[in-house]
Amino acid sequence: MANWVAAFLIIITLELGISTSAATLNETCLGADISFQLQFNLYQNSCPEAESIVFSWVQSAVAVDPRMAASLLRLHFHDCFVNGCDGSVLLDDTATFQGEKTAPPNLNSLRGFEVIDAIKSDLESVCPETVSCADVLAIAARDSVFLTGGPSWEVQMGRKDGVSASKAAATASLPGPNSTVAVLLANFQNVGLSLNDVVALSGAHTIGKARCSSFSSRISGGAGGGPDINLDFVQSLQQLCSSPDLSTTATTAAVAELDKGTPFTFDNQYYTNLLSGEGLLPSDQALAGQDQETRMIVETYVEDSDRFFEDFKASMVRMGSLVGVVGNTGEIRRNCRFVN
């Protein structure tokens, strides 16, 4: 295991041409008067085992449950889109605030919290109060993509964990499965991301599953269908979701694969599905059916998987730079579910 993890980390460094002899800084501006710096190789001295510990746990979790790769990647998305990447999505409710776990986009949907708990516990035993929960999410997301056949990239680190969370912010900020391209773009632009980021990051749906309630309008041939509606695909979804026992819990609800072609492989098949009218979520199919500019990007990714990988890596770094906690306003949580 140790040799494999070491080789993995070397691959990342060589792919991106990043020197391990000196830290590289990236400054993310947060308003006119606030700035924050993320850093490559931040834990090289303070916790050199950090990335290998995360990788080992993610590898084990994905081996047991291949769907966990998508779940861990999604946790990072849902963290960063709500007041920046601050680990707030991991906080349990308390007497003083309602956390993000019970917000409609997350309730009975987000998974992988136990994996993050295990990673954090291991890190705390090796280097206490050093690696933030927000950084753990960013590293685990990268490892999940790599372990399913996708690209690797160097993760910038140094995020602080937030000391609060907001159910209301999660409800308002997270893009919904029925979003139009215009709504998606507005959500992304609100956090400083672009139209190209919308299409590239939507490619994360090349792995994972979704509940019937997430694509109900696809079943009725509605939102997102456009000229590319695929009646055979819609009928297959109708059959899947016609069971009388459709529980609303995350563990027993009827689910469909986001990418029916290669559901556990991170590749560009997702975009091919969109052109054939087989995007599962209305927000997915909208990228090919509602907007000419997003459709052109989809077509580019179908023709050139390397371009998709490069754009996805760049978009993940940009999203991971959405830091909402600076200075003394954050902390390094000892337990990702609770503030210190």
mmCIF file of C-alpha atoms in Angstrom:
data_model
loop_
_atom_site.group_PDB
_atom_site.id
_atom_site.type_symbol
_atom_site.label_atom_id
_atom_site.label_comp_id
_atom_site.label_asym_id
_atom_site.label_seq_id
_atom_site.Cartn_x
_atom_site.Cartn_y
_atom_site.Cartn_z
ATOM 1 C CA MET A 1 0.000 0.000 0.000
ATOM 2 C CA ALA A 2 2.734 2.456 0.979
ATOM 3 C CA ASN A 3 4.611 2.001 -2.306
ATOM 4 C CA TRP A 4 1.397 2.443 -4.324
ATOM 5 C CA VAL A 5 0.458 5.615 -2.475
ATOM 6 C CA ALA A 6 3.945 7.046 -2.884
ATOM 7 C CA ALA A 7 3.867 6.301 -6.596
ATOM 8 C CA PHE A 8 0.462 7.966 -6.888
ATOM 9 C CA LEU A 9 1.741 11.161 -5.293
ATOM 10 C CA ILE A 10 4.791 11.179 -7.546
ATOM 11 C CA ILE A 11 2.516 10.827 -10.603
ATOM 12 C CA ILE A 12 0.548 13.878 -9.543
ATOM 13 C CA THR A 13 3.675 15.981 -9.145
ATOM 14 C CA LEU A 14 5.159 14.901 -12.467
ATOM 15 C CA GLU A 15 1.886 15.379 -14.380
ATOM 16 C CA LEU A 16 1.503 18.945 -13.261
ATOM 17 C CA GLY A 17 5.173 19.904 -13.291
ATOM 18 C CA ILE A 18 5.080 21.142 -9.691
ATOM 19 C CA SER A 19 8.324 21.343 -7.786
ATOM 20 C CA THR A 20 8.392 19.712 -4.355
ATOM 21 C CA SER A 21 11.324 21.840 -3.266
ATOM 22 C CA ALA A 22 9.385 25.067 -2.911
ATOM 23 C CA ALA A 23 5.792 25.896 -2.108
ATOM 24 C CA THR A 24 3.615 27.480 -4.746
ATOM 25 C CA LEU A 25 1.044 29.958 -3.602
ATOM 26 C CA ASN A 26 -2.301 30.887 -5.049
ATOM 27 C CA GLU A 27 -4.154 33.944 -3.807
ATOM 28 C CA THR A 28 -7.902 33.897 -3.869
ATOM 29 C CA CYS A 29 -9.533 37.270 -3.416
ATOM 30 C CA LEU A 30 -12.629 37.412 -1.279
ATOM 31 C CA GLY A 31 -14.036 40.891 -1.634
ATOM 32 C CA ALA A 32 -12.144 44.137 -1.852
ATOM 33 C CA ASP A 33 -10.230 43.977 1.419
ATOM 34 C CA ILE A 34 -9.794 40.300 2.192
ATOM 35 C CA SER A 35 -7.307 37.872 0.668
ATOM 36 C CA PHE A 36 -6.324 34.346 1.489
ATOM 37 C CA GLN A 37 -3.542 32.103 0.296
ATOM 38 C CA LEU A 38 -3.738 28.428 -0.524
ATOM 39 C CA GLN A 39 -0.528 26.508 -0.872
ATOM 40 C CA PHE A 40 0.766 23.419 -2.610
ATOM 41 C CA ASN A 41 2.618 20.889 -0.435
ATOM 42 C CA LEU A 42 1.450 22.659 2.705
ATOM 43 C CA TYR A 43 1.710 19.579 4.911
ATOM 44 C CA GLN A 44 5.049 18.407 3.554
ATOM 45 C CA ASN A 45 6.725 19.126 6.881
ATOM 46 C CA SER A 46 3.878 19.407 9.386
ATOM 47 C CA CYS A 47 2.090 16.195 8.347
ATOM 48 C CA PRO A 48 3.952 14.432 5.517
ATOM 49 C CA GLU A 49 1.662 11.385 5.703
ATOM 50 C CA ALA A 50 -1.513 13.413 5.228
ATOM 51 C CA GLU A 51 -2.187 12.724 1.559
ATOM 52 C CA SER A 52 -1.245 9.043 1.783
ATOM 53 C CA ILE A 53 -3.586 8.589 4.754
ATOM 54 C CA VAL A 54 -6.477 10.155 2.837
ATOM 55 C CA PHE A 55 -5.728 8.119 -0.260
ATOM 56 C CA SER A 56 -5.565 4.846 1.664
ATOM 57 C CA TRP A 57 -8.970 5.399 3.257
ATOM 58 C CA VAL A 58 -10.593 6.520 -0.004
ATOM 59 C CA GLN A 59 -9.133 3.538 -1.841
ATOM 60 C CA SER A 60 -10.522 1.140 0.775
ATOM 61 C CA ALA A 61 -13.943 2.811 0.780
ATOM 62 C CA VAL A 62 -14.271 2.738 -3.017
ATOM 63 C CA ALA A 63 -13.160 -0.904 -3.104
ATOM 64 C CA VAL A 64 -16.031 -1.800 -0.757
ATOM 65 C CA ASP A 65 -18.572 0.536 -2.378
ATOM 66 C CA PRO A 66 -17.677 1.840 -5.866
ATOM 67 C CA ARG A 67 -20.417 4.471 -5.576
ATOM 68 C CA MET A 68 -18.504 6.070 -2.710
ATOM 69 C CA ALA A 69 -16.145 7.788 -5.176
ATOM 70 C CA ALA A 70 -19.009 9.894 -6.503
ATOM 71 C CA SER A 71 -20.304 10.520 -2.992
ATOM 72 C CA LEU A 72 -16.984 11.890 -1.731
ATOM 73 C CA LEU A 73 -16.579 14.036 -4.840
ATOM 74 C CA ARG A 74 -20.086 15.414 -4.297
ATOM 75 C CA LEU A 75 -19.325 16.300 -0.673
ATOM 76 C CA HIS A 76 -16.558 18.625 -1.858
ATOM 77 C CA PHE A 77 -18.885 20.263 -4.404
ATOM 78 C CA HIS A 78 -21.626 20.816 -1.852
ATOM 79 C CA ASP A 79 -19.144 22.207 0.629
ATOM 80 C CA CYS A 80 -17.538 24.730 -1.716
ATOM 81 C CA PHE A 81 -20.768 26.113 -3.169
ATOM 82 C CA VAL A 82 -22.011 27.195 0.266
ATOM 83 C CA ASN A 83 -19.900 30.023 1.682
ATOM 84 C CA GLY A 84 -16.721 28.565 0.257
ATOM 85 C CA CYS A 85 -14.772 25.369 0.989
ATOM 86 C CA ASP A 86 -14.896 25.427 4.782
ATOM 87 C CA GLY A 87 -16.028 21.939 5.773
ATOM 88 C CA SER A 88 -19.393 23.328 6.885
ATOM 89 C CA VAL A 89 -21.276 20.579 5.041
ATOM 90 C CA LEU A 90 -19.863 18.113 7.586
ATOM 91 C CA LEU A 91 -21.259 19.831 10.683
ATOM 92 C CA ASP A 92 -24.109 18.179 12.566
ATOM 93 C CA ASP A 93 -27.018 20.269 13.816
ATOM 94 C CA THR A 94 -26.643 21.843 17.245
ATOM 95 C CA ALA A 95 -28.865 23.790 19.604
ATOM 96 C CA THR A 96 -27.610 27.053 18.096
ATOM 97 C CA PHE A 97 -27.838 26.403 14.349
ATOM 98 C CA GLN A 98 -29.195 24.112 11.679
ATOM 99 C CA GLY A 99 -26.430 22.668 9.568
ATOM 100 C CA GLU A 100 -26.397 22.028 5.849
ATOM 101 C CA LYS A 101 -27.068 18.292 6.037
ATOM 102 C CA THR A 102 -30.823 18.807 6.297
ATOM 103 C CA ALA A 103 -31.086 21.321 3.454
ATOM 104 C CA PRO A 104 -33.283 19.953 0.615
ATOM 105 C CA PRO A 105 -30.354 19.401 -1.812
ATOM 106 C CA ASN A 106 -28.523 17.352 0.853
ATOM 107 C CA LEU A 107 -31.163 15.603 2.950
ATOM 108 C CA ASN A 108 -31.184 11.813 2.443
ATOM 109 C CA SER A 109 -28.793 12.385 -0.435
ATOM 110 C CA LEU A 110 -25.261 13.149 0.721
ATOM 111 C CA ARG A 111 -23.158 10.133 1.673
ATOM 112 C CA GLY A 112 -19.621 9.426 2.828
ATOM 113 C CA PHE A 113 -19.599 11.197 6.176
ATOM 114 C CA GLU A 114 -18.312 8.070 7.933
ATOM 115 C CA VAL A 115 -15.380 7.857 5.533
ATOM 116 C CA ILE A 116 -14.420 11.448 6.323
ATOM 117 C CA ASP A 117 -14.761 10.652 10.043
ATOM 118 C CA ALA A 118 -12.346 7.746 9.694
ATOM 119 C CA ILE A 119 -9.834 9.811 7.723
ATOM 120 C CA LYS A 120 -9.950 12.635 10.248
ATOM 121 C CA SER A 121 -9.534 10.278 13.203
ATOM 122 C CA ASP A 122 -6.457 8.759 11.592
ATOM 123 C CA LEU A 123 -4.995 12.175 10.817
ATOM 124 C CA GLU A 124 -5.590 13.383 14.363
ATOM 125 C CA SER A 125 -3.665 10.399 15.738
ATOM 126 C CA VAL A 126 -0.679 11.166 13.505
ATOM 127 C CA CYS A 127 -0.633 14.974 13.416
ATOM 128 C CA PRO A 128 -3.245 16.514 15.727
ATOM 129 C CA GLU A 129 -5.038 19.715 14.724
ATOM 130 C CA THR A 130 -3.006 20.112 11.553
ATOM 131 C CA VAL A 131 -5.114 19.091 8.534
ATOM 132 C CA SER A 132 -8.489 20.821 8.153
ATOM 133 C CA CYS A 133 -11.663 18.940 7.339
ATOM 134 C CA ALA A 134 -12.098 21.200 4.314
ATOM 135 C CA ASP A 135 -8.700 20.091 3.008
ATOM 136 C CA VAL A 136 -9.621 16.452 3.647
ATOM 137 C CA LEU A 137 -12.685 16.899 1.424
ATOM 138 C CA ALA A 138 -10.584 18.448 -1.357
ATOM 139 C CA ILE A 139 -7.990 15.662 -1.255
ATOM 140 C CA ALA A 140 -10.624 12.910 -1.046
ATOM 141 C CA ALA A 141 -12.418 14.363 -4.078
ATOM 142 C CA ARG A 142 -9.214 14.294 -6.119
ATOM 143 C CA ASP A 143 -8.437 10.740 -5.038
ATOM 144 C CA SER A 144 -11.976 9.593 -5.873
ATOM 145 C CA VAL A 145 -11.617 10.858 -9.435
ATOM 146 C CA PHE A 146 -8.189 9.247 -9.840
ATOM 147 C CA LEU A 147 -9.301 5.884 -8.447
ATOM 148 C CA THR A 148 -12.151 5.677 -10.971
ATOM 149 C CA GLY A 149 -9.903 6.302 -13.970
ATOM 150 C CA GLY A 150 -9.978 10.075 -14.108
ATOM 151 C CA PRO A 151 -7.193 12.657 -13.989
ATOM 152 C CA SER A 152 -5.106 13.630 -10.986
ATOM 153 C CA TRP A 153 -4.077 17.102 -9.953
ATOM 154 C CA GLU A 154 -2.200 18.836 -7.182
ATOM 155 C CA VAL A 155 -4.569 20.025 -4.465
ATOM 156 C CA GLN A 156 -3.996 23.440 -2.976
ATOM 157 C CA MET A 157 -4.319 23.353 0.798
ATOM 158 C CA GLY A 158 -4.570 25.634 3.792
ATOM 159 C CA ARG A 159 -8.329 25.977 4.115
ATOM 160 C CA LYS A 160 -9.735 26.663 7.562
ATOM 161 C CA ASP A 161 -12.832 24.945 8.883
ATOM 162 C CA GLY A 162 -15.868 27.110 9.509
ATOM 163 C CA VAL A 163 -17.362 27.321 12.990
ATOM 164 C CA SER A 164 -20.946 27.469 11.764
ATOM 165 C CA ALA A 165 -23.161 26.313 8.920
ATOM 166 C CA SER A 166 -26.317 27.511 7.241
ATOM 167 C CA LYS A 167 -29.243 25.409 6.080
ATOM 168 C CA ALA A 168 -30.684 28.478 4.351
ATOM 169 C CA ALA A 169 -27.459 29.155 2.439
ATOM 170 C CA ALA A 170 -27.255 25.543 1.305
ATOM 171 C CA THR A 171 -30.843 25.655 0.129
ATOM 172 C CA ALA A 172 -30.235 28.833 -1.863
ATOM 173 C CA SER A 173 -26.723 28.226 -3.210
ATOM 174 C CA LEU A 174 -26.618 24.660 -4.495
ATOM 175 C CA PRO A 175 -27.613 24.091 -8.137
ATOM 176 C CA GLY A 176 -30.708 21.903 -8.366
ATOM 177 C CA PRO A 177 -31.255 18.884 -10.644
ATOM 178 C CA ASN A 178 -34.028 20.708 -12.523
ATOM 179 C CA SER A 179 -31.957 23.826 -13.197
ATOM 180 C CA THR A 180 -31.932 25.397 -16.621
ATOM 181 C CA VAL A 181 -28.631 26.472 -18.156
ATOM 182 C CA ALA A 182 -29.413 30.066 -17.180
ATOM 183 C CA VAL A 183 -29.950 29.081 -13.549
ATOM 184 C CA LEU A 184 -26.827 26.913 -13.513
ATOM 185 C CA LEU A 185 -24.763 29.750 -14.909
ATOM 186 C CA ALA A 186 -26.138 32.161 -12.325
ATOM 187 C CA ASN A 187 -25.261 29.742 -9.493
ATOM 188 C CA PHE A 188 -21.737 29.313 -10.800
ATOM 189 C CA GLN A 189 -21.175 32.990 -11.516
ATOM 190 C CA ASN A 190 -22.287 33.800 -7.968
ATOM 191 C CA VAL A 191 -19.157 32.019 -6.735
ATOM 192 C CA GLY A 192 -16.877 33.294 -9.502
ATOM 193 C CA LEU A 193 -17.023 30.336 -11.876
ATOM 194 C CA SER A 194 -17.671 30.455 -15.628
ATOM 195 C CA LEU A 195 -19.894 28.816 -18.230
ATOM 196 C CA ASN A 196 -17.034 26.486 -19.160
ATOM 197 C CA ASP A 197 -16.752 25.515 -15.487
ATOM 198 C CA VAL A 198 -20.472 24.655 -15.543
ATOM 199 C CA VAL A 199 -20.001 22.128 -18.340
ATOM 200 C CA ALA A 200 -16.649 20.766 -17.144
ATOM 201 C CA LEU A 201 -17.731 20.261 -13.527
ATOM 202 C CA SER A 202 -21.041 18.739 -14.614
ATOM 203 C CA GLY A 203 -18.836 15.989 -16.014
ATOM 204 C CA ALA A 204 -18.513 14.719 -12.440
ATOM 205 C CA HIS A 205 -21.834 13.029 -13.225
ATOM 206 C CA THR A 206 -19.902 10.469 -15.227
ATOM 207 C CA ILE A 207 -19.930 8.503 -11.948
ATOM 208 C CA GLY A 208 -22.606 8.076 -9.298
ATOM 209 C CA LYS A 209 -26.344 7.596 -9.026
ATOM 210 C CA ALA A 210 -29.427 9.723 -8.414
ATOM 211 C CA ARG A 211 -32.843 9.103 -6.865
ATOM 212 C CA CYS A 212 -36.017 9.109 -8.949
ATOM 213 C CA SER A 213 -37.163 12.319 -7.298
ATOM 214 C CA SER A 214 -34.118 14.055 -8.787
ATOM 215 C CA PHE A 215 -35.156 13.357 -12.375
ATOM 216 C CA SER A 216 -38.933 13.178 -12.135
ATOM 217 C CA SER A 217 -39.383 15.784 -14.863
ATOM 218 C CA ARG A 218 -37.255 13.666 -17.203
ATOM 219 C CA ILE A 219 -39.667 10.801 -16.596
ATOM 220 C CA SER A 220 -42.518 12.960 -17.813
ATOM 221 C CA GLY A 221 -40.473 14.102 -20.819
ATOM 222 C CA GLY A 222 -40.290 17.621 -19.482
ATOM 223 C CA ALA A 223 -37.396 19.856 -18.445
ATOM 224 C CA GLY A 224 -34.138 19.398 -20.218
ATOM 225 C CA GLY A 225 -35.570 17.249 -22.968
ATOM 226 C CA GLY A 226 -35.543 19.679 -25.839
ATOM 227 C CA PRO A 227 -35.029 18.321 -29.327
ATOM 228 C CA ASP A 228 -32.776 15.566 -27.997
ATOM 229 C CA ILE A 229 -35.392 13.740 -25.932
ATOM 230 C CA ASN A 230 -34.873 9.976 -26.115
ATOM 231 C CA LEU A 231 -38.195 8.200 -25.640
ATOM 232 C CA ASP A 232 -36.644 4.761 -25.082
ATOM 233 C CA PHE A 233 -34.458 6.210 -22.335
ATOM 234 C CA VAL A 234 -37.380 8.011 -20.731
ATOM 235 C CA GLN A 235 -39.457 4.821 -20.785
ATOM 236 C CA SER A 236 -36.649 2.897 -19.078
ATOM 237 C CA LEU A 237 -36.629 5.522 -16.313
ATOM 238 C CA GLN A 238 -40.407 5.337 -15.992
ATOM 239 C CA GLN A 239 -40.170 1.580 -15.517
ATOM 240 C CA LEU A 240 -37.414 1.921 -12.919
ATOM 241 C CA CYS A 241 -39.323 4.488 -10.901
ATOM 242 C CA SER A 242 -42.749 2.852 -11.098
ATOM 243 C CA SER A 243 -42.099 0.623 -8.072
ATOM 244 C CA PRO A 244 -44.721 1.133 -5.353
ATOM 245 C CA ASP A 245 -41.988 1.039 -2.695
ATOM 246 C CA LEU A 246 -40.088 4.255 -3.360
ATOM 247 C CA SER A 247 -38.633 5.131 0.026
ATOM 248 C CA THR A 248 -37.293 8.636 0.525
ATOM 249 C CA THR A 249 -34.236 7.460 2.452
ATOM 250 C CA ALA A 250 -30.811 7.545 0.831
ATOM 251 C CA THR A 251 -30.175 3.838 1.407
ATOM 252 C CA THR A 252 -33.377 2.320 0.003
ATOM 253 C CA ALA A 253 -34.729 4.770 -2.573
ATOM 254 C CA ALA A 254 -34.797 3.674 -6.199
ATOM 255 C CA VAL A 255 -31.739 5.088 -7.967
ATOM 256 C CA ALA A 256 -30.477 5.285 -11.534
ATOM 257 C CA GLU A 257 -26.932 5.574 -12.795
ATOM 258 C CA LEU A 258 -25.980 9.088 -13.861
ATOM 259 C CA ASP A 259 -23.955 7.555 -16.696
ATOM 260 C CA LYS A 260 -25.576 4.333 -17.798
ATOM 261 C CA GLY A 261 -22.709 3.513 -20.164
ATOM 262 C CA THR A 262 -19.750 3.446 -17.764
ATOM 263 C CA PRO A 263 -21.266 4.214 -14.338
ATOM 264 C CA PHE A 264 -18.149 3.564 -12.260
ATOM 265 C CA THR A 265 -15.526 4.941 -14.644
ATOM 266 C CA PHE A 266 -14.555 8.592 -14.782
ATOM 267 C CA ASP A 267 -14.535 9.277 -18.532
ATOM 268 C CA ASN A 268 -16.277 11.410 -21.167
ATOM 269 C CA GLN A 269 -19.171 8.994 -21.756
ATOM 270 C CA TYR A 270 -21.439 11.353 -19.830
ATOM 271 C CA TYR A 271 -21.192 13.884 -22.651
ATOM 272 C CA THR A 272 -21.898 11.256 -25.307
ATOM 273 C CA ASN A 273 -25.043 10.408 -23.370
ATOM 274 C CA LEU A 274 -26.183 14.032 -23.519
ATOM 275 C CA LEU A 275 -25.946 14.117 -27.314
ATOM 276 C CA SER A 276 -28.086 10.975 -27.538
ATOM 277 C CA GLY A 277 -30.700 12.391 -25.150
ATOM 278 C CA GLU A 278 -29.678 10.122 -22.285
ATOM 279 C CA GLY A 279 -28.670 12.663 -19.655
ATOM 280 C CA LEU A 280 -30.302 11.554 -16.426
ATOM 281 C CA LEU A 281 -30.884 14.863 -14.656
ATOM 282 C CA PRO A 282 -32.798 17.656 -16.398
ATOM 283 C CA SER A 283 -29.869 19.973 -15.590
ATOM 284 C CA ASP A 284 -27.553 17.550 -17.393
ATOM 285 C CA GLN A 285 -29.647 17.225 -20.545
ATOM 286 C CA ALA A 286 -30.142 20.988 -20.619
ATOM 287 C CA LEU A 287 -26.443 21.409 -21.429
ATOM 288 C CA ALA A 288 -27.031 19.785 -24.816
ATOM 289 C CA GLY A 289 -30.595 20.867 -25.483
ATOM 290 C CA GLN A 290 -31.064 24.420 -24.236
ATOM 291 C CA ASP A 291 -27.975 26.441 -25.048
ATOM 292 C CA GLN A 292 -25.820 26.439 -28.166
ATOM 293 C CA GLU A 293 -22.661 27.484 -26.334
ATOM 294 C CA THR A 294 -22.863 24.720 -23.750
ATOM 295 C CA ARG A 295 -23.729 22.221 -26.472
ATOM 296 C CA MET A 296 -20.544 23.168 -28.363
ATOM 297 C CA ILE A 297 -18.498 22.498 -25.219
ATOM 298 C CA VAL A 298 -20.282 19.156 -24.777
ATOM 299 C CA GLU A 299 -19.420 18.231 -28.371
ATOM 300 C CA THR A 300 -15.791 19.189 -27.779
ATOM 301 C CA TYR A 301 -15.577 16.894 -24.763
ATOM 302 C CA VAL A 302 -17.165 14.038 -26.713
ATOM 303 C CA GLU A 303 -14.495 14.371 -29.387
ATOM 304 C CA ASP A 304 -11.562 15.007 -27.038
ATOM 305 C CA SER A 305 -11.500 13.282 -23.641
ATOM 306 C CA ASP A 306 -8.077 14.774 -22.870
ATOM 307 C CA ARG A 307 -9.554 18.243 -23.219
ATOM 308 C CA PHE A 308 -12.312 17.304 -20.785
ATOM 309 C CA PHE A 309 -9.776 15.985 -18.264
ATOM 310 C CA GLU A 310 -7.653 19.132 -18.495
ATOM 311 C CA ASP A 311 -10.644 21.435 -18.162
ATOM 312 C CA PHE A 312 -12.053 19.406 -15.292
ATOM 313 C CA LYS A 313 -8.774 19.600 -13.372
ATOM 314 C CA ALA A 314 -8.560 23.352 -13.865
ATOM 315 C CA SER A 315 -12.185 23.833 -12.811
ATOM 316 C CA MET A 316 -11.695 21.710 -9.698
ATOM 317 C CA VAL A 317 -8.727 23.849 -8.666
ATOM 318 C CA ARG A 318 -10.786 27.011 -9.208
ATOM 319 C CA MET A 319 -13.715 25.629 -7.242
ATOM 320 C CA GLY A 320 -11.400 24.449 -4.486
ATOM 321 C CA SER A 321 -10.071 27.994 -4.200
ATOM 322 C CA LEU A 322 -13.441 29.303 -3.028
ATOM 323 C CA VAL A 323 -12.250 29.920 0.499
ATOM 324 C CA GLY A 324 -14.797 31.483 2.806
ATOM 325 C CA VAL A 325 -12.895 31.353 6.114
ATOM 326 C CA VAL A 326 -9.837 33.525 6.652
ATOM 327 C CA GLY A 327 -7.554 34.616 9.445
ATOM 328 C CA ASN A 328 -8.760 33.843 12.952
ATOM 329 C CA THR A 329 -12.372 33.253 11.926
ATOM 330 C CA GLY A 330 -11.814 29.546 11.312
ATOM 331 C CA GLU A 331 -10.134 26.590 12.946
ATOM 332 C CA ILE A 332 -8.769 23.087 12.381
ATOM 333 C CA ARG A 333 -11.526 20.863 13.701
ATOM 334 C CA ARG A 334 -10.593 17.820 15.754
ATOM 335 C CA ASN A 335 -13.912 16.190 14.805
ATOM 336 C CA CYS A 336 -15.381 17.188 11.445
ATOM 337 C CA ARG A 337 -18.940 16.958 12.794
ATOM 338 C CA PHE A 338 -18.469 19.536 15.552
ATOM 339 C CA VAL A 339 -16.597 22.774 16.171
ATOM 340 C CA ASN A 340 -13.813 22.567 18.716
#
